[in-house]
Amino acid sequence: MAQLTFSIKYRKNTGLVISVAELWELFLYGIKMEGGEGSSFSDESMRFYLVAAQRDVENYYNLRFIKQLADQTITYYRPDYWQSFPILQTNYPVREPLSMIGMLNKMEQIIYPQGWLFCEYDTLMGQGKRRISVVPTGSSTTQGNAEVILTGITSQIGMQRFDLIPDYWRVQYITGWDIDQMPMDLLNIVGMIASFGPLGIAGDMIFGTAGVASQSLSIDGLSQSISSTASATSSGYNARILQYEREIKETHNRLKLVYDQPKFMVL
């Protein structure tokens, strides 16, 4: 019996918040991208612009879209430890704190129970604050490891002598959004930025050849000419590019106040 085998390429869990199909449907609708030999713009090339745009927005607003584990180190300040409950500033919004460990180099000194770690999470906005606070609750005794028992917030060897220990705290927490709860205003920014590259290429290839802005045909005294909006300094879809640029400029400062927060440091 004859057998036919098909081999296909597919991707799974790419981490993209906008798919290639959604980019075509939402931001590049009506755009045709074909080379002079009839080849279409590949999905792999489009995916490159999506990855670059997503990382650009994540870096600008200091956040991560996909729900994931964040692991970072924070400097120990003695006044924060002895005069008040510690409040640790994090790089990304905290969805759920997981662990907080005090370490001198690679030696663990103190491990806080997860029940002591709190974060402020706005369920309506789907946005957490960039901090983890430590408030003892429940039993005041917790076992740090098999040999050391830590009671409350006790003084530890090495912490009594120093006012500052770089990279002492190691915290882990969950940041990002579930896939069905992504902020649409930020996704709109990602889509517009990702479309800049394809729109520029498509504008140059309106007539199938890069750099051609008009075509004319003449047969037996009859002539016909077609011109595009492309010129020496702008592509054929420059109007849409300018529209997206204007929308980004009008909204990104406002979104910066919503999804990011100023960072203060006292020296």
GROMACS .gro file of C-alpha atoms in nm:
model
  267
    1MET     CA    1   0.000   0.000   0.000
    2ALA     CA    2   0.141   0.338  -0.098
    3GLN     CA    3   0.222   0.579   0.184
    4LEU     CA    4   0.257   0.956   0.162
    5THR     CA    5   0.453   1.137   0.433
    6PHE     CA    6   0.435   1.511   0.487
    7SER     CA    7   0.698   1.709   0.677
    8ILE     CA    8   0.593   2.045   0.818
    9LYS     CA    9   0.764   2.308   1.027
   10TYR     CA   10   0.584   2.439   1.333
   11ARG     CA   11   0.665   2.624   1.650
   12LYS     CA   12   0.536   2.571   2.002
   13ASN     CA   13   0.548   2.808   2.299
   14THR     CA   14   0.737   3.078   2.111
   15GLY     CA   15   0.664   3.339   2.378
   16LEU     CA   16   0.518   3.584   2.126
   17VAL     CA   17   0.221   3.789   2.246
   18ILE     CA   18   0.111   3.858   1.886
   19SER     CA   19   0.118   3.591   1.617
   20VAL     CA   20   0.226   3.649   1.258
   21ALA     CA   21  -0.134   3.598   1.140
   22GLU     CA   22  -0.260   3.860   1.390
   23LEU     CA   23   0.003   4.108   1.272
   24TRP     CA   24  -0.116   4.071   0.913
   25GLU     CA   25  -0.483   4.095   1.012
   26LEU     CA   26  -0.461   4.388   1.255
   27PHE     CA   27  -0.175   4.607   1.139
   28LEU     CA   28  -0.086   4.508   0.782
   29TYR     CA   29  -0.433   4.452   0.641
   30GLY     CA   30  -0.446   4.519   0.269
   31ILE     CA   31  -0.067   4.513   0.230
   32LYS     CA   32   0.076   4.284  -0.037
   33MET     CA   33   0.441   4.190  -0.011
   34GLU     CA   34   0.590   4.002  -0.304
   35GLY     CA   35   0.929   4.015  -0.468
   36GLY     CA   36   0.994   4.053  -0.838
   37GLU     CA   37   0.998   3.675  -0.883
   38GLY     CA   38   0.665   3.636  -0.700
   39SER     CA   39   0.805   3.515  -0.368
   40SER     CA   40   0.611   3.618  -0.056
   41PHE     CA   41   0.753   3.768   0.262
   42SER     CA   42   0.824   3.469   0.490
   43ASP     CA   43   0.669   3.412   0.832
   44GLU     CA   44   1.019   3.369   0.975
   45SER     CA   45   1.112   3.720   0.864
   46MET     CA   46   0.789   3.859   1.011
   47ARG     CA   47   0.852   3.673   1.337
   48PHE     CA   48   1.190   3.848   1.366
   49TYR     CA   49   1.021   4.190   1.368
   50LEU     CA   50   0.768   4.068   1.626
   51VAL     CA   51   1.038   3.940   1.861
   52ALA     CA   52   1.236   4.263   1.828
   53ALA     CA   53   0.928   4.481   1.889
   54GLN     CA   54   0.816   4.278   2.190
   55ARG     CA   55   1.159   4.299   2.353
   56ASP     CA   56   1.175   4.671   2.277
   57VAL     CA   57   0.845   4.735   2.458
   58GLU     CA   58   0.943   4.509   2.750
   59ASN     CA   59   1.271   4.694   2.798
   60TYR     CA   60   1.111   5.037   2.768
   61TYR     CA   61   0.840   4.968   3.027
   62ASN     CA   62   1.061   4.741   3.243
   63LEU     CA   63   0.828   4.441   3.242
   64ARG     CA   64   0.776   4.096   3.094
   65PHE     CA   65   0.461   3.999   2.904
   66ILE     CA   66   0.460   3.622   2.946
   67LYS     CA   67   0.397   3.488   3.295
   68GLN     CA   68   0.736   3.363   3.417
   69LEU     CA   69   0.976   3.324   3.709
   70ALA     CA   70   1.195   3.624   3.793
   71ASP     CA   71   1.515   3.577   3.994
   72GLN     CA   72   1.719   3.875   4.111
   73THR     CA   73   1.958   3.989   4.383
   74ILE     CA   74   1.907   4.297   4.601
   75THR     CA   75   2.149   4.488   4.823
   76TYR     CA   76   2.112   4.459   5.203
   77TYR     CA   77   2.080   4.788   5.396
   78ARG     CA   78   2.114   4.749   5.772
   79PRO     CA   79   1.867   5.031   5.870
   80ASP     CA   80   1.595   4.865   5.663
   81TYR     CA   81   1.654   4.539   5.849
   82TRP     CA   82   1.683   4.665   6.208
   83GLN     CA   83   1.452   4.967   6.219
   84SER     CA   84   1.160   4.844   6.008
   85PHE     CA   85   1.027   4.548   5.817
   86PRO     CA   86   1.219   4.517   5.488
   87ILE     CA   87   1.059   4.643   5.166
   88LEU     CA   88   1.251   4.518   4.866
   89GLN     CA   89   1.227   4.698   4.532
   90THR     CA   90   1.206   4.458   4.237
   91ASN     CA   91   1.291   4.501   3.870
   92TYR     CA   92   0.953   4.381   3.742
   93PRO     CA   93   0.595   4.392   3.872
   94VAL     CA   94   0.534   4.117   4.127
   95ARG     CA   95   0.242   3.886   4.070
   96GLU     CA   96   0.329   3.643   4.349
   97PRO     CA   97   0.639   3.634   4.577
   98LEU     CA   98   0.796   3.291   4.612
   99SER     CA   99   1.115   3.307   4.818
  100MET     CA  100   1.357   3.544   4.991
  101ILE     CA  101   1.699   3.421   5.097
  102GLY     CA  102   1.985   3.612   5.260
  103MET     CA  103   2.322   3.493   5.130
  104LEU     CA  104   2.685   3.588   5.197
  105ASN     CA  105   2.846   3.491   4.869
  106LYS     CA  106   2.713   3.136   4.827
  107MET     CA  107   2.639   3.069   5.195
  108GLU     CA  108   2.275   3.086   5.303
  109GLN     CA  109   2.222   3.285   5.623
  110ILE     CA  110   1.849   3.331   5.654
  111ILE     CA  111   1.546   3.196   5.471
  112TYR     CA  112   1.212   3.369   5.513
  113PRO     CA  113   0.895   3.160   5.489
  114GLN     CA  114   0.678   3.237   5.189
  115GLY     CA  115   0.389   3.329   5.421
  116TRP     CA  116   0.585   3.636   5.534
  117LEU     CA  117   0.620   3.774   5.182
  118PHE     CA  118   0.354   4.010   5.051
  119CYS     CA  119   0.296   4.211   4.736
  120GLU     CA  120   0.023   4.451   4.628
  121TYR     CA  121  -0.160   4.319   4.323
  122ASP     CA  122  -0.442   4.510   4.154
  123THR     CA  123  -0.677   4.244   4.018
  124LEU     CA  124  -0.881   4.497   3.818
  125MET     CA  125  -0.575   4.634   3.638
  126GLY     CA  126  -0.400   4.299   3.638
  127GLN     CA  127  -0.085   4.478   3.750
  128GLY     CA  128   0.141   4.421   4.050
  129LYS     CA  129   0.367   4.669   4.229
  130ARG     CA  130   0.744   4.651   4.196
  131ARG     CA  131   0.814   4.557   4.554
  132ILE     CA  132   0.802   4.274   4.807
  133SER     CA  133   0.734   4.352   5.173
  134VAL     CA  134   0.825   4.125   5.464
  135VAL     CA  135   0.576   4.106   5.753
  136PRO     CA  136   0.602   3.820   6.008
  137THR     CA  137   0.276   3.633   6.048
  138GLY     CA  138   0.169   3.312   6.217
  139SER     CA  139   0.432   3.110   6.399
  140SER     CA  140   0.749   3.307   6.476
  141THR     CA  141   0.975   3.006   6.438
  142THR     CA  142   1.077   2.862   6.107
  143GLN     CA  143   1.343   2.612   6.020
  144GLY     CA  144   1.601   2.757   5.781
  145ASN     CA  145   1.779   2.429   5.715
  146ALA     CA  146   1.856   2.104   5.891
  147GLU     CA  147   2.090   2.266   6.146
  148VAL     CA  148   1.979   2.628   6.194
  149ILE     CA  149   1.650   2.747   6.341
  150LEU     CA  150   1.566   3.111   6.283
  151THR     CA  151   1.327   3.278   6.529
  152GLY     CA  152   1.150   3.590   6.408
  153ILE     CA  153   1.387   3.850   6.264
  154THR     CA  154   1.702   3.760   6.458
  155SER     CA  155   2.055   3.897   6.424
  156GLN     CA  156   2.274   3.692   6.195
  157ILE     CA  157   2.650   3.653   6.182
  158GLY     CA  158   2.788   3.900   5.930
  159MET     CA  159   2.482   4.125   5.934
  160GLN     CA  160   2.560   4.294   6.268
  161ARG     CA  161   2.885   4.452   6.148
  162PHE     CA  162   2.797   4.584   5.803
  163ASP     CA  163   2.562   4.862   5.700
  164LEU     CA  164   2.558   4.745   5.339
  165ILE     CA  165   2.606   4.403   5.178
  166PRO     CA  166   2.584   4.401   4.796
  167ASP     CA  167   2.364   4.133   4.637
  168TYR     CA  168   2.270   3.989   4.976
  169TRP     CA  169   1.902   3.918   4.918
  170ARG     CA  170   1.807   3.669   4.652
  171VAL     CA  171   1.437   3.687   4.573
  172GLN     CA  172   1.221   3.487   4.337
  173TYR     CA  173   0.873   3.587   4.224
  174ILE     CA  174   0.621   3.543   3.945
  175THR     CA  175   0.581   3.829   3.698
  176GLY     CA  176   0.390   3.879   3.373
  177TRP     CA  177   0.035   3.806   3.260
  178ASP     CA  178  -0.166   3.504   3.163
  179ILE     CA  179  -0.202   3.470   2.787
  180ASP     CA  180  -0.572   3.566   2.795
  181GLN     CA  181  -0.514   3.870   3.018
  182MET     CA  182  -0.252   4.058   2.819
  183PRO     CA  183  -0.286   4.439   2.830
  184MET     CA  184  -0.428   4.537   2.493
  185ASP     CA  185  -0.281   4.888   2.500
  186LEU     CA  186   0.072   4.747   2.520
  187LEU     CA  187  -0.002   4.484   2.255
  188ASN     CA  188  -0.114   4.767   2.027
  189ILE     CA  189   0.227   4.931   2.071
  190VAL     CA  190   0.404   4.601   1.994
  191GLY     CA  191   0.203   4.551   1.675
  192MET     CA  192   0.266   4.902   1.545
  193ILE     CA  193   0.642   4.883   1.611
  194ALA     CA  194   0.664   4.538   1.451
  195SER     CA  195   0.492   4.666   1.136
  196PHE     CA  196   0.748   4.940   1.064
  197GLY     CA  197   1.001   4.708   0.899
  198PRO     CA  198   0.751   4.518   0.679
  199LEU     CA  199   0.575   4.842   0.578
  200GLY     CA  200   0.903   4.995   0.467
  201ILE     CA  201   0.988   4.688   0.260
  202ALA     CA  202   0.638   4.662   0.113
  203GLY     CA  203   0.646   5.031   0.017
  204ASP     CA  204   0.966   4.978  -0.181
  205MET     CA  205   0.825   4.669  -0.354
  206ILE     CA  206   0.490   4.807  -0.472
  207PHE     CA  207   0.581   4.740  -0.834
  208GLY     CA  208   0.770   4.420  -0.756
  209THR     CA  209   1.113   4.582  -0.779
  210ALA     CA  210   1.286   4.778  -0.507
  211GLY     CA  211   1.337   5.148  -0.581
  212VAL     CA  212   1.076   5.177  -0.858
  213ALA     CA  213   0.817   5.451  -0.791
  214SER     CA  214   0.636   5.455  -1.127
  215GLN     CA  215   0.585   5.246  -1.439
  216SER     CA  216   0.479   5.337  -1.791
  217LEU     CA  217   0.379   5.134  -2.097
  218SER     CA  218   0.355   5.258  -2.456
  219ILE     CA  219   0.231   5.056  -2.758
  220ASP     CA  220   0.154   5.202  -3.103
  221GLY     CA  221   0.099   5.553  -2.975
  222LEU     CA  222  -0.105   5.444  -2.671
  223SER     CA  223   0.058   5.494  -2.334
  224GLN     CA  224  -0.028   5.427  -1.974
  225SER     CA  225   0.159   5.522  -1.659
  226ILE     CA  226   0.112   5.430  -1.295
  227SER     CA  227   0.276   5.613  -1.005
  228SER     CA  228   0.289   5.541  -0.634
  229THR     CA  229   0.346   5.766  -0.336
  230ALA     CA  230   0.702   5.636  -0.307
  231SER     CA  231   0.987   5.881  -0.356
  232ALA     CA  232   1.360   5.903  -0.300
  233THR     CA  233   1.308   5.969   0.071
  234SER     CA  234   0.985   5.782   0.159
  235SER     CA  235   0.827   5.445   0.090
  236GLY     CA  236   0.490   5.379  -0.066
  237TYR     CA  237   0.325   5.318   0.272
  238ASN     CA  238   0.488   5.611   0.448
  239ALA     CA  239   0.147   5.755   0.542
  240ARG     CA  240   0.063   5.448   0.750
  241ILE     CA  241   0.408   5.450   0.909
  242LEU     CA  242   0.361   5.814   1.011
  243GLN     CA  243   0.018   5.732   1.151
  244TYR     CA  244   0.158   5.454   1.369
  245GLU     CA  245   0.446   5.677   1.482
  246ARG     CA  246   0.200   5.949   1.583
  247GLU     CA  247  -0.016   5.705   1.779
  248ILE     CA  248   0.286   5.565   1.962
  249LYS     CA  249   0.412   5.912   2.049
  250GLU     CA  250   0.071   6.014   2.186
  251THR     CA  251   0.026   5.710   2.408
  252HIS     CA  252   0.366   5.589   2.529
  253ASN     CA  253   0.416   5.864   2.791
  254ARG     CA  254   0.074   5.791   2.940
  255LEU     CA  255   0.136   5.416   2.943
  256LYS     CA  256   0.473   5.472   3.107
  257LEU     CA  257   0.292   5.615   3.409
  258VAL     CA  258   0.058   5.314   3.423
  259TYR     CA  259   0.298   5.023   3.372
  260ASP     CA  260   0.625   5.162   3.506
  261GLN     CA  261   0.720   5.356   3.816
  262PRO     CA  262   1.006   5.592   3.905
  263LYS     CA  263   1.297   5.445   4.095
  264PHE     CA  264   1.444   5.639   4.386
  265MET     CA  265   1.784   5.599   4.546
  266VAL     CA  266   1.927   5.778   4.850
  267LEU     CA  267   2.304   5.816   4.873
   0.00000   0.00000   0.00000
